[in-house]
């Protein structure tokens, strides 16, 4: 860790950090600040909650304060995959820029264009945007990106996952060629980064404790469960046992998220859900209610919750085992943020055991078993375990040759894509 003073930040920024109560840099900030200050391009991956937002906003502000020449703004552009992340980033920006004249404006999809065009006329120094709508404005010549000196792609891997690759390409092509590029991502190994990295100029690559390390402040547990009905009762019991005031429950499908949320509400818990099909307006409202404590439980799908910085989540429950180790890390990243302690509990039924075991191996940890009195599952775990921790299955019977006709050759084994 280091102090912010060591990074030669403008006094107006130090004051803002003081207001926020940030005393020391996080590791990601400590490593990123000097590289960005040098003007180098940077690709950085660090686990969720490691303070990446301030790691790119602070040096951007510092640079614009040092060099107050005003080419025609905007001079900074921050691209993010979702509205919620963009709004969150704007909030951090405004706090960090509070004692300066540097302004920022938001460009988001799902909202009327008119106010955004009015905002652009006011010439904000920095634009924070989701790619789709910004691309429209670029296409209609409503925004001129030719003076962009610093371009940030935050959650770049997610942006690609969501199919924004070509849109981002087009936006980048409209930016000033002499700019600094900063790319932030949960992992630097994503396929298809090739396209985006084309735009980077000899970037420094920083991987600060990779996504799978460093969640030691989170207690990771699992509960054996049966069907969804049983899981629902377990969720309610866990929230009561933990006396948790801020709970995230993760589901794999939209329908499941809705069902679980309704069930919790019927048990008199203050719960609501967000997923990709909930309108933007509604999502914003739900998040505000969760942040302010009006809601106690937020049930979400992975996409809807990715990257959201909701403070003080004391319990994360995986209603279903996530599809991949990275999804798991993103889910549990909601708790134990900025070195606080947290608890993450995964509900596992017989069909999900092996998936949980893969995630444990990926993270190189073992989840601690937890039982709830009176709600023990009929499923007691695999009878025998392989060395890997997976269930040792009963060998599949070979198909009798007599039944397999020549025409219906057994199909080639289809490998499921690893996500
Ligand atoms: P990431 O983008 O890496 O997931 P965020 O930028 O959202 O992380 O930051 C996570 C949390 O840590 C936020 O609540 C933020 O206000 C807080 N934070 C960031 N930097 C510091 C710091 N230097 N000291 C204390 N808290 C910080
Ligand atoms: Mg972030």
PDB file of N, CA, C and O in Angstrom, residues 69-140:
ATOM      1  N   UNK A  69      -4.962  23.160 -20.935  1.00  0.00           N
ATOM      2  CA  UNK A  69      -5.276  23.568 -22.310  1.00  0.00           C
ATOM      3  C   UNK A  69      -6.596  22.932 -22.707  1.00  0.00           C
ATOM      4  O   UNK A  69      -6.773  21.727 -22.532  1.00  0.00           O
ATOM      5  N   UNK A  70      -7.521  23.730 -23.176  1.00  0.00           N
ATOM      6  CA  UNK A  70      -8.748  23.042 -23.518  1.00  0.00           C
ATOM      7  C   UNK A  70      -8.885  22.902 -25.009  1.00  0.00           C
ATOM      8  O   UNK A  70      -9.285  23.833 -25.673  1.00  0.00           O
ATOM      9  N   UNK A  71      -8.490  21.741 -25.504  1.00  0.00           N
ATOM     10  CA  UNK A  71      -8.931  21.376 -26.841  1.00  0.00           C
ATOM     11  C   UNK A  71     -10.435  21.291 -26.712  1.00  0.00           C
ATOM     12  O   UNK A  71     -10.978  21.439 -25.622  1.00  0.00           O
ATOM     13  N   UNK A  72     -11.118  21.071 -27.791  1.00  0.00           N
ATOM     14  CA  UNK A  72     -12.567  21.006 -27.665  1.00  0.00           C
ATOM     15  C   UNK A  72     -12.960  19.736 -26.921  1.00  0.00           C
ATOM     16  O   UNK A  72     -12.652  18.638 -27.362  1.00  0.00           O
ATOM     17  N   UNK A  73     -13.603  19.887 -25.752  1.00  0.00           N
ATOM     18  CA  UNK A  73     -13.945  18.694 -24.990  1.00  0.00           C
ATOM     19  C   UNK A  73     -14.963  17.830 -25.747  1.00  0.00           C
ATOM     20  O   UNK A  73     -15.599  18.352 -26.657  1.00  0.00           O
ATOM     21  N   UNK A  74     -15.162  16.582 -25.376  1.00  0.00           N
ATOM     22  CA  UNK A  74     -14.566  15.869 -24.247  1.00  0.00           C
ATOM     23  C   UNK A  74     -13.122  15.414 -24.497  1.00  0.00           C
ATOM     24  O   UNK A  74     -12.770  15.109 -25.620  1.00  0.00           O
ATOM     25  N   UNK A  75     -12.356  15.380 -23.411  1.00  0.00           N
ATOM     26  CA  UNK A  75     -10.958  14.942 -23.503  1.00  0.00           C
ATOM     27  C   UNK A  75     -10.782  13.540 -22.932  1.00  0.00           C
ATOM     28  O   UNK A  75      -9.765  12.905 -23.140  1.00  0.00           O
ATOM     29  N   UNK A  76     -11.764  13.111 -22.166  1.00  0.00           N
ATOM     30  CA  UNK A  76     -11.709  11.767 -21.594  1.00  0.00           C
ATOM     31  C   UNK A  76     -12.970  10.996 -21.952  1.00  0.00           C
ATOM     32  O   UNK A  76     -14.060  11.573 -22.042  1.00  0.00           O
ATOM     33  N   UNK A  77     -12.812   9.698 -22.212  1.00  0.00           N
ATOM     34  CA  UNK A  77     -13.978   8.861 -22.499  1.00  0.00           C
ATOM     35  C   UNK A  77     -13.861   7.565 -21.703  1.00  0.00           C
ATOM     36  O   UNK A  77     -12.822   6.902 -21.740  1.00  0.00           O
ATOM     37  N   UNK A  78     -14.904   7.254 -20.960  1.00  0.00           N
ATOM     38  CA  UNK A  78     -14.916   6.008 -20.176  1.00  0.00           C
ATOM     39  C   UNK A  78     -16.068   5.151 -20.682  1.00  0.00           C
ATOM     40  O   UNK A  78     -17.230   5.563 -20.624  1.00  0.00           O
ATOM     41  N   UNK A  79     -15.747   3.971 -21.200  1.00  0.00           N
ATOM     42  CA  UNK A  79     -16.789   3.069 -21.717  1.00  0.00           C
ATOM     43  C   UNK A  79     -17.005   1.927 -20.736  1.00  0.00           C
ATOM     44  O   UNK A  79     -16.043   1.330 -20.249  1.00  0.00           O
ATOM     45  N   UNK A  80     -18.264   1.623 -20.471  1.00  0.00           N
ATOM     46  CA  UNK A  80     -18.600   0.504 -19.576  1.00  0.00           C
ATOM     47  C   UNK A  80     -19.723  -0.312 -20.185  1.00  0.00           C
ATOM     48  O   UNK A  80     -20.529   0.217 -20.947  1.00  0.00           O
ATOM     49  N   UNK A  81     -19.821  -1.591 -19.812  1.00  0.00           N
ATOM     50  CA  UNK A  81     -20.817  -2.434 -20.486  1.00  0.00           C
ATOM     51  C   UNK A  81     -22.265  -2.192 -20.054  1.00  0.00           C
ATOM     52  O   UNK A  81     -23.167  -2.447 -20.830  1.00  0.00           O
ATOM     53  N   UNK A  82     -22.502  -1.740 -18.837  1.00  0.00           N
ATOM     54  CA  UNK A  82     -23.898  -1.611 -18.404  1.00  0.00           C
ATOM     55  C   UNK A  82     -24.190  -0.225 -17.827  1.00  0.00           C
ATOM     56  O   UNK A  82     -23.293   0.483 -17.384  1.00  0.00           O
ATOM     57  N   UNK A  83     -25.478   0.084 -17.829  1.00  0.00           N
ATOM     58  CA  UNK A  83     -25.918   1.371 -17.293  1.00  0.00           C
ATOM     59  C   UNK A  83     -25.549   1.549 -15.844  1.00  0.00           C
ATOM     60  O   UNK A  83     -25.083   2.596 -15.421  1.00  0.00           O
ATOM     61  N   UNK A  84     -25.797   0.485 -15.071  1.00  0.00           N
ATOM     62  CA  UNK A  84     -25.538   0.597 -13.640  1.00  0.00           C
ATOM     63  C   UNK A  84     -24.080   0.939 -13.368  1.00  0.00           C
ATOM     64  O   UNK A  84     -23.766   1.776 -12.531  1.00  0.00           O
ATOM     65  N   UNK A  85     -23.190   0.261 -14.105  1.00  0.00           N
ATOM     66  CA  UNK A  85     -21.762   0.531 -13.908  1.00  0.00           C
ATOM     67  C   UNK A  85     -21.423   1.958 -14.300  1.00  0.00           C
ATOM     68  O   UNK A  85     -20.627   2.625 -13.651  1.00  0.00           O
ATOM     69  N   UNK A  86     -22.058   2.421 -15.375  1.00  0.00           N
ATOM     70  CA  UNK A  86     -21.780   3.781 -15.839  1.00  0.00           C
ATOM     71  C   UNK A  86     -22.235   4.792 -14.780  1.00  0.00           C
ATOM     72  O   UNK A  86     -21.514   5.738 -14.453  1.00  0.00           O
ATOM     73  N   UNK A  87     -23.400   4.546 -14.212  1.00  0.00           N
ATOM     74  CA  UNK A  87     -23.926   5.477 -13.210  1.00  0.00           C
ATOM     75  C   UNK A  87     -23.031   5.472 -11.970  1.00  0.00           C
ATOM     76  O   UNK A  87     -22.684   6.509 -11.406  1.00  0.00           O
ATOM     77  N   UNK A  88     -22.620   4.271 -11.588  1.00  0.00           N
ATOM     78  CA  UNK A  88     -21.734   4.129 -10.438  1.00  0.00           C
ATOM     79  C   UNK A  88     -20.402   4.855 -10.666  1.00  0.00           C
ATOM     80  O   UNK A  88     -19.878   5.507  -9.781  1.00  0.00           O
ATOM     81  N   UNK A  89     -19.896   4.734 -11.882  1.00  0.00           N
ATOM     82  CA  UNK A  89     -18.616   5.371 -12.208  1.00  0.00           C
ATOM     83  C   UNK A  89     -18.769   6.889 -12.187  1.00  0.00           C
ATOM     84  O   UNK A  89     -17.897   7.603 -11.708  1.00  0.00           O
ATOM     85  N   UNK A  90     -19.910   7.362 -12.684  1.00  0.00           N
ATOM     86  CA  UNK A  90     -20.136   8.804 -12.665  1.00  0.00           C
ATOM     87  C   UNK A  90     -20.142   9.322 -11.223  1.00  0.00           C
ATOM     88  O   UNK A  90     -19.591  10.373 -10.924  1.00  0.00           O
ATOM     89  N   UNK A  91     -20.766   8.541 -10.332  1.00  0.00           N
ATOM     90  CA  UNK A  91     -20.827   8.980  -8.924  1.00  0.00           C
ATOM     91  C   UNK A  91     -19.420   9.115  -8.355  1.00  0.00           C
ATOM     92  O   UNK A  91     -19.098  10.102  -7.689  1.00  0.00           O
ATOM     93  N   UNK A  92     -18.576   8.103  -8.634  1.00  0.00           N
ATOM     94  CA  UNK A  92     -17.198   8.161  -8.132  1.00  0.00           C
ATOM     95  C   UNK A  92     -16.469   9.337  -8.761  1.00  0.00           C
ATOM     96  O   UNK A  92     -15.734  10.055  -8.093  1.00  0.00           O
ATOM     97  N   UNK A  93     -16.707   9.546 -10.048  1.00  0.00           N
ATOM     98  CA  UNK A  93     -16.053  10.654 -10.755  1.00  0.00           C
ATOM     99  C   UNK A  93     -16.410  11.981 -10.082  1.00  0.00           C
ATOM    100  O   UNK A  93     -15.546  12.804  -9.804  1.00  0.00           O
ATOM    101  N   UNK A  94     -17.693  12.152  -9.815  1.00  0.00           N
ATOM    102  CA  UNK A  94     -18.122  13.434  -9.257  1.00  0.00           C
ATOM    103  C   UNK A  94     -17.537  13.665  -7.875  1.00  0.00           C
ATOM    104  O   UNK A  94     -17.199  14.774  -7.509  1.00  0.00           O
ATOM    105  N   UNK A  95     -17.410  12.581  -7.122  1.00  0.00           N
ATOM    106  CA  UNK A  95     -16.808  12.729  -5.790  1.00  0.00           C
ATOM    107  C   UNK A  95     -15.334  13.105  -5.909  1.00  0.00           C
ATOM    108  O   UNK A  95     -14.855  13.983  -5.209  1.00  0.00           O
ATOM    109  N   UNK A  96     -14.627  12.427  -6.808  1.00  0.00           N
ATOM    110  CA  UNK A  96     -13.189  12.694  -6.922  1.00  0.00           C
ATOM    111  C   UNK A  96     -12.919  14.057  -7.550  1.00  0.00           C
ATOM    112  O   UNK A  96     -11.908  14.692  -7.267  1.00  0.00           O
ATOM    113  N   UNK A  97     -13.847  14.522  -8.391  1.00  0.00           N
ATOM    114  CA  UNK A  97     -13.643  15.812  -9.061  1.00  0.00           C
ATOM    115  C   UNK A  97     -14.318  16.957  -8.304  1.00  0.00           C
ATOM    116  O   UNK A  97     -14.339  18.092  -8.784  1.00  0.00           O
ATOM    117  N   UNK A  98     -14.810  16.663  -7.101  1.00  0.00           N
ATOM    118  CA  UNK A  98     -15.653  17.631  -6.383  1.00  0.00           C
ATOM    119  C   UNK A  98     -15.000  19.004  -6.210  1.00  0.00           C
ATOM    120  O   UNK A  98     -15.686  20.016  -6.258  1.00  0.00           O
ATOM    121  N   UNK A  99     -13.675  19.043  -6.019  1.00  0.00           N
ATOM    122  CA  UNK A  99     -13.023  20.341  -5.777  1.00  0.00           C
ATOM    123  C   UNK A  99     -12.386  20.917  -7.030  1.00  0.00           C
ATOM    124  O   UNK A  99     -11.553  21.800  -6.960  1.00  0.00           O
ATOM    125  N   UNK A 100     -12.749  20.359  -8.174  1.00  0.00           N
ATOM    126  CA  UNK A 100     -12.183  20.858  -9.442  1.00  0.00           C
ATOM    127  C   UNK A 100     -13.325  21.361 -10.328  1.00  0.00           C
ATOM    128  O   UNK A 100     -14.494  21.203  -9.986  1.00  0.00           O
ATOM    129  N   UNK A 101     -12.940  21.933 -11.489  1.00  0.00           N
ATOM    130  CA  UNK A 101     -13.972  22.387 -12.441  1.00  0.00           C
ATOM    131  C   UNK A 101     -14.259  21.329 -13.486  1.00  0.00           C
ATOM    132  O   UNK A 101     -14.978  21.574 -14.454  1.00  0.00           O
ATOM    133  N   UNK A 102     -13.623  20.169 -13.348  1.00  0.00           N
ATOM    134  CA  UNK A 102     -13.760  19.153 -14.394  1.00  0.00           C
ATOM    135  C   UNK A 102     -15.136  18.496 -14.307  1.00  0.00           C
ATOM    136  O   UNK A 102     -15.560  18.053 -13.242  1.00  0.00           O
ATOM    137  N   UNK A 103     -15.814  18.456 -15.438  1.00  0.00           N
ATOM    138  CA  UNK A 103     -17.190  17.950 -15.433  1.00  0.00           C
ATOM    139  C   UNK A 103     -17.278  16.637 -16.219  1.00  0.00           C
ATOM    140  O   UNK A 103     -16.413  16.340 -17.033  1.00  0.00           O
ATOM    141  N   UNK A 104     -18.332  15.886 -15.938  1.00  0.00           N
ATOM    142  CA  UNK A 104     -18.536  14.683 -16.746  1.00  0.00           C
ATOM    143  C   UNK A 104     -20.009  14.556 -17.113  1.00  0.00           C
ATOM    144  O   UNK A 104     -20.875  15.110 -16.446  1.00  0.00           O
ATOM    145  N   UNK A 105     -20.262  13.857 -18.194  1.00  0.00           N
ATOM    146  CA  UNK A 105     -21.641  13.642 -18.635  1.00  0.00           C
ATOM    147  C   UNK A 105     -21.859  12.176 -18.946  1.00  0.00           C
ATOM    148  O   UNK A 105     -20.911  11.463 -19.296  1.00  0.00           O
ATOM    149  N   UNK A 106     -23.113  11.743 -18.796  1.00  0.00           N
ATOM    150  CA  UNK A 106     -23.451  10.330 -18.990  1.00  0.00           C
ATOM    151  C   UNK A 106     -24.202  10.137 -20.295  1.00  0.00           C
ATOM    152  O   UNK A 106     -25.145  10.874 -20.588  1.00  0.00           O
ATOM    153  N   UNK A 107     -23.815   9.117 -21.035  1.00  0.00           N
ATOM    154  CA  UNK A 107     -24.566   8.741 -22.236  1.00  0.00           C
ATOM    155  C   UNK A 107     -25.002   7.290 -22.053  1.00  0.00           C
ATOM    156  O   UNK A 107     -24.163   6.388 -22.015  1.00  0.00           O
ATOM    157  N   UNK A 108     -26.306   7.065 -21.927  1.00  0.00           N
ATOM    158  CA  UNK A 108     -26.795   5.724 -21.635  1.00  0.00           C
ATOM    159  C   UNK A 108     -27.886   5.320 -22.598  1.00  0.00           C
ATOM    160  O   UNK A 108     -28.681   6.158 -23.025  1.00  0.00           O
ATOM    161  N   UNK A 109     -27.937   4.032 -22.888  1.00  0.00           N
ATOM    162  CA  UNK A 109     -29.063   3.541 -23.658  1.00  0.00           C
ATOM    163  C   UNK A 109     -30.307   3.495 -22.780  1.00  0.00           C
ATOM    164  O   UNK A 109     -30.221   3.672 -21.567  1.00  0.00           O
ATOM    165  N   UNK A 110     -31.446   3.282 -23.405  1.00  0.00           N
ATOM    166  CA  UNK A 110     -32.688   3.118 -22.637  1.00  0.00           C
ATOM    167  C   UNK A 110     -33.209   4.401 -22.020  1.00  0.00           C
ATOM    168  O   UNK A 110     -34.090   4.378 -21.173  1.00  0.00           O
ATOM    169  N   UNK A 111     -32.655   5.533 -22.424  1.00  0.00           N
ATOM    170  CA  UNK A 111     -33.140   6.814 -21.917  1.00  0.00           C
ATOM    171  C   UNK A 111     -33.321   7.763 -23.082  1.00  0.00           C
ATOM    172  O   UNK A 111     -32.645   7.623 -24.101  1.00  0.00           O
ATOM    173  N   UNK A 112     -34.193   8.758 -22.949  1.00  0.00           N
ATOM    174  CA  UNK A 112     -34.393   9.663 -24.080  1.00  0.00           C
ATOM    175  C   UNK A 112     -33.100  10.374 -24.461  1.00  0.00           C
ATOM    176  O   UNK A 112     -32.272  10.677 -23.605  1.00  0.00           O
ATOM    177  N   UNK A 113     -32.928  10.606 -25.753  1.00  0.00           N
ATOM    178  CA  UNK A 113     -31.690  11.212 -26.249  1.00  0.00           C
ATOM    179  C   UNK A 113     -31.600  12.714 -25.967  1.00  0.00           C
ATOM    180  O   UNK A 113     -30.526  13.249 -25.785  1.00  0.00           O
ATOM    181  N   UNK A 114     -32.761  13.356 -25.939  1.00  0.00           N
ATOM    182  CA  UNK A 114     -32.753  14.824 -25.883  1.00  0.00           C
ATOM    183  C   UNK A 114     -31.918  15.401 -24.747  1.00  0.00           C
ATOM    184  O   UNK A 114     -31.050  16.238 -24.977  1.00  0.00           O
ATOM    185  N   UNK A 115     -32.160  14.960 -23.506  1.00  0.00           N
ATOM    186  CA  UNK A 115     -31.354  15.508 -22.409  1.00  0.00           C
ATOM    187  C   UNK A 115     -29.864  15.220 -22.595  1.00  0.00           C
ATOM    188  O   UNK A 115     -29.027  16.040 -22.211  1.00  0.00           O
ATOM    189  N   UNK A 116     -29.567  14.087 -23.239  1.00  0.00           N
ATOM    190  CA  UNK A 116     -28.154  13.762 -23.454  1.00  0.00           C
ATOM    191  C   UNK A 116     -27.530  14.734 -24.451  1.00  0.00           C
ATOM    192  O   UNK A 116     -26.381  15.146 -24.297  1.00  0.00           O
ATOM    193  N   UNK A 117     -28.314  15.111 -25.450  1.00  0.00           N
ATOM    194  CA  UNK A 117     -27.788  16.058 -26.436  1.00  0.00           C
ATOM    195  C   UNK A 117     -27.580  17.423 -25.793  1.00  0.00           C
ATOM    196  O   UNK A 117     -26.578  18.101 -26.035  1.00  0.00           O
ATOM    197  N   UNK A 118     -28.503  17.794 -24.918  1.00  0.00           N
ATOM    198  CA  UNK A 118     -28.355  19.063 -24.198  1.00  0.00           C
ATOM    199  C   UNK A 118     -27.104  19.003 -23.336  1.00  0.00           C
ATOM    200  O   UNK A 118     -26.314  19.957 -23.283  1.00  0.00           O
ATOM    201  N   UNK A 119     -26.916  17.861 -22.702  1.00  0.00           N
ATOM    202  CA  UNK A 119     -25.734  17.699 -21.845  1.00  0.00           C
ATOM    203  C   UNK A 119     -24.467  17.846 -22.688  1.00  0.00           C
ATOM    204  O   UNK A 119     -23.510  18.499 -22.291  1.00  0.00           O
ATOM    205  N   UNK A 120     -24.469  17.235 -23.874  1.00  0.00           N
ATOM    206  CA  UNK A 120     -23.263  17.312 -24.728  1.00  0.00           C
ATOM    207  C   UNK A 120     -22.962  18.753 -25.128  1.00  0.00           C
ATOM    208  O   UNK A 120     -21.810  19.144 -25.250  1.00  0.00           O
ATOM    209  N   UNK A 121     -24.025  19.541 -25.302  1.00  0.00           N
ATOM    210  CA  UNK A 121     -23.817  20.946 -25.663  1.00  0.00           C
ATOM    211  C   UNK A 121     -23.084  21.695 -24.557  1.00  0.00           C
ATOM    212  O   UNK A 121     -22.402  22.675 -24.807  1.00  0.00           O
ATOM    213  N   UNK A 122     -23.242  21.229 -23.311  1.00  0.00           N
ATOM    214  CA  UNK A 122     -22.570  21.911 -22.200  1.00  0.00           C
ATOM    215  C   UNK A 122     -21.088  21.549 -22.146  1.00  0.00           C
ATOM    216  O   UNK A 122     -20.374  21.988 -21.268  1.00  0.00           O
ATOM    217  N   UNK A 123     -20.627  20.719 -23.081  1.00  0.00           N
ATOM    218  CA  UNK A 123     -19.212  20.387 -23.238  1.00  0.00           C
ATOM    219  C   UNK A 123     -18.548  19.825 -21.978  1.00  0.00           C
ATOM    220  O   UNK A 123     -17.646  20.447 -21.416  1.00  0.00           O
ATOM    221  N   UNK A 124     -18.980  18.674 -21.526  1.00  0.00           N
ATOM    222  CA  UNK A 124     -18.324  18.069 -20.373  1.00  0.00           C
ATOM    223  C   UNK A 124     -16.890  17.660 -20.731  1.00  0.00           C
ATOM    224  O   UNK A 124     -16.621  17.333 -21.888  1.00  0.00           O
ATOM    225  N   UNK A 125     -16.004  17.711 -19.741  1.00  0.00           N
ATOM    226  CA  UNK A 125     -14.602  17.348 -20.010  1.00  0.00           C
ATOM    227  C   UNK A 125     -14.479  15.855 -20.278  1.00  0.00           C
ATOM    228  O   UNK A 125     -13.609  15.417 -21.024  1.00  0.00           O
ATOM    229  N   UNK A 126     -15.350  15.079 -19.617  1.00  0.00           N
ATOM    230  CA  UNK A 126     -15.250  13.626 -19.725  1.00  0.00           C
ATOM    231  C   UNK A 126     -16.633  13.044 -19.999  1.00  0.00           C
ATOM    232  O   UNK A 126     -17.615  13.497 -19.411  1.00  0.00           O
ATOM    233  N   UNK A 127     -16.698  12.079 -20.894  1.00  0.00           N
ATOM    234  CA  UNK A 127     -17.968  11.399 -21.156  1.00  0.00           C
ATOM    235  C   UNK A 127     -17.877   9.969 -20.638  1.00  0.00           C
ATOM    236  O   UNK A 127     -16.882   9.270 -20.868  1.00  0.00           O
ATOM    237  N   UNK A 128     -18.893   9.572 -19.898  1.00  0.00           N
ATOM    238  CA  UNK A 128     -18.972   8.201 -19.382  1.00  0.00           C
ATOM    239  C   UNK A 128     -20.149   7.562 -20.102  1.00  0.00           C
ATOM    240  O   UNK A 128     -21.256   8.110 -20.086  1.00  0.00           O
ATOM    241  N   UNK A 129     -19.916   6.417 -20.753  1.00  0.00           N
ATOM    242  CA  UNK A 129     -20.974   5.929 -21.641  1.00  0.00           C
ATOM    243  C   UNK A 129     -21.027   4.417 -21.750  1.00  0.00           C
ATOM    244  O   UNK A 129     -20.042   3.722 -21.511  1.00  0.00           O
ATOM    245  N   UNK A 130     -22.208   3.926 -22.127  1.00  0.00           N
ATOM    246  CA  UNK A 130     -22.319   2.546 -22.591  1.00  0.00           C
ATOM    247  C   UNK A 130     -22.184   2.612 -24.121  1.00  0.00           C
ATOM    248  O   UNK A 130     -22.577   3.611 -24.738  1.00  0.00           O
ATOM    249  N   UNK A 131     -21.640   1.547 -24.742  1.00  0.00           N
ATOM    250  CA  UNK A 131     -21.251   1.671 -26.153  1.00  0.00           C
ATOM    251  C   UNK A 131     -22.396   1.947 -27.129  1.00  0.00           C
ATOM    252  O   UNK A 131     -22.252   2.773 -28.023  1.00  0.00           O
ATOM    253  N   UNK A 132     -23.546   1.263 -26.959  1.00  0.00           N
ATOM    254  CA  UNK A 132     -24.605   1.341 -27.962  1.00  0.00           C
ATOM    255  C   UNK A 132     -25.046   2.767 -28.257  1.00  0.00           C
ATOM    256  O   UNK A 132     -25.004   3.227 -29.409  1.00  0.00           O
ATOM    257  N   UNK A 133     -25.464   3.479 -27.215  1.00  0.00           N
ATOM    258  CA  UNK A 133     -25.989   4.822 -27.432  1.00  0.00           C
ATOM    259  C   UNK A 133     -24.897   5.786 -27.886  1.00  0.00           C
ATOM    260  O   UNK A 133     -25.118   6.636 -28.749  1.00  0.00           O
ATOM    261  N   UNK A 134     -23.714   5.639 -27.324  1.00  0.00           N
ATOM    262  CA  UNK A 134     -22.626   6.535 -27.741  1.00  0.00           C
ATOM    263  C   UNK A 134     -22.375   6.369 -29.241  1.00  0.00           C
ATOM    264  O   UNK A 134     -22.192   7.345 -29.971  1.00  0.00           O
ATOM    265  N   UNK A 135     -22.403   5.127 -29.672  1.00  0.00           N
ATOM    266  CA  UNK A 135     -22.163   4.829 -31.085  1.00  0.00           C
ATOM    267  C   UNK A 135     -23.189   5.556 -31.962  1.00  0.00           C
ATOM    268  O   UNK A 135     -22.852   6.120 -32.999  1.00  0.00           O
ATOM    269  N   UNK A 136     -24.448   5.558 -31.509  1.00  0.00           N
ATOM    270  CA  UNK A 136     -25.493   6.286 -32.262  1.00  0.00           C
ATOM    271  C   UNK A 136     -25.143   7.761 -32.377  1.00  0.00           C
ATOM    272  O   UNK A 136     -25.239   8.356 -33.443  1.00  0.00           O
ATOM    273  N   UNK A 137     -24.747   8.342 -31.240  1.00  0.00           N
ATOM    274  CA  UNK A 137     -24.410   9.772 -31.251  1.00  0.00           C
ATOM    275  C   UNK A 137     -23.217  10.055 -32.153  1.00  0.00           C
ATOM    276  O   UNK A 137     -23.169  11.078 -32.822  1.00  0.00           O
ATOM    277  N   UNK A 138     -22.248   9.134 -32.162  1.00  0.00           N
ATOM    278  CA  UNK A 138     -21.072   9.320 -33.028  1.00  0.00           C
ATOM    279  C   UNK A 138     -21.534   9.276 -34.481  1.00  0.00           C
ATOM    280  O   UNK A 138     -21.185  10.135 -35.297  1.00  0.00           O
ATOM    281  N   UNK A 139     -22.390   8.271 -34.782  1.00  0.00           N
ATOM    282  CA  UNK A 139     -22.894   8.108 -36.146  1.00  0.00           C
ATOM    283  C   UNK A 139     -23.653   9.339 -36.632  1.00  0.00           C
ATOM    284  O   UNK A 139     -23.570   9.710 -37.796  1.00  0.00           O
ATOM    285  N   UNK A 140     -24.385   9.999 -35.730  1.00  0.00           N
ATOM    286  CA  UNK A 140     -25.171  11.171 -36.116  1.00  0.00           C
ATOM    287  C   UNK A 140     -24.383  12.465 -35.974  1.00  0.00           C
ATOM    288  O   UNK A 140     -24.963  13.548 -35.990  1.00  0.00           O
TER     289      UNK A 140
END
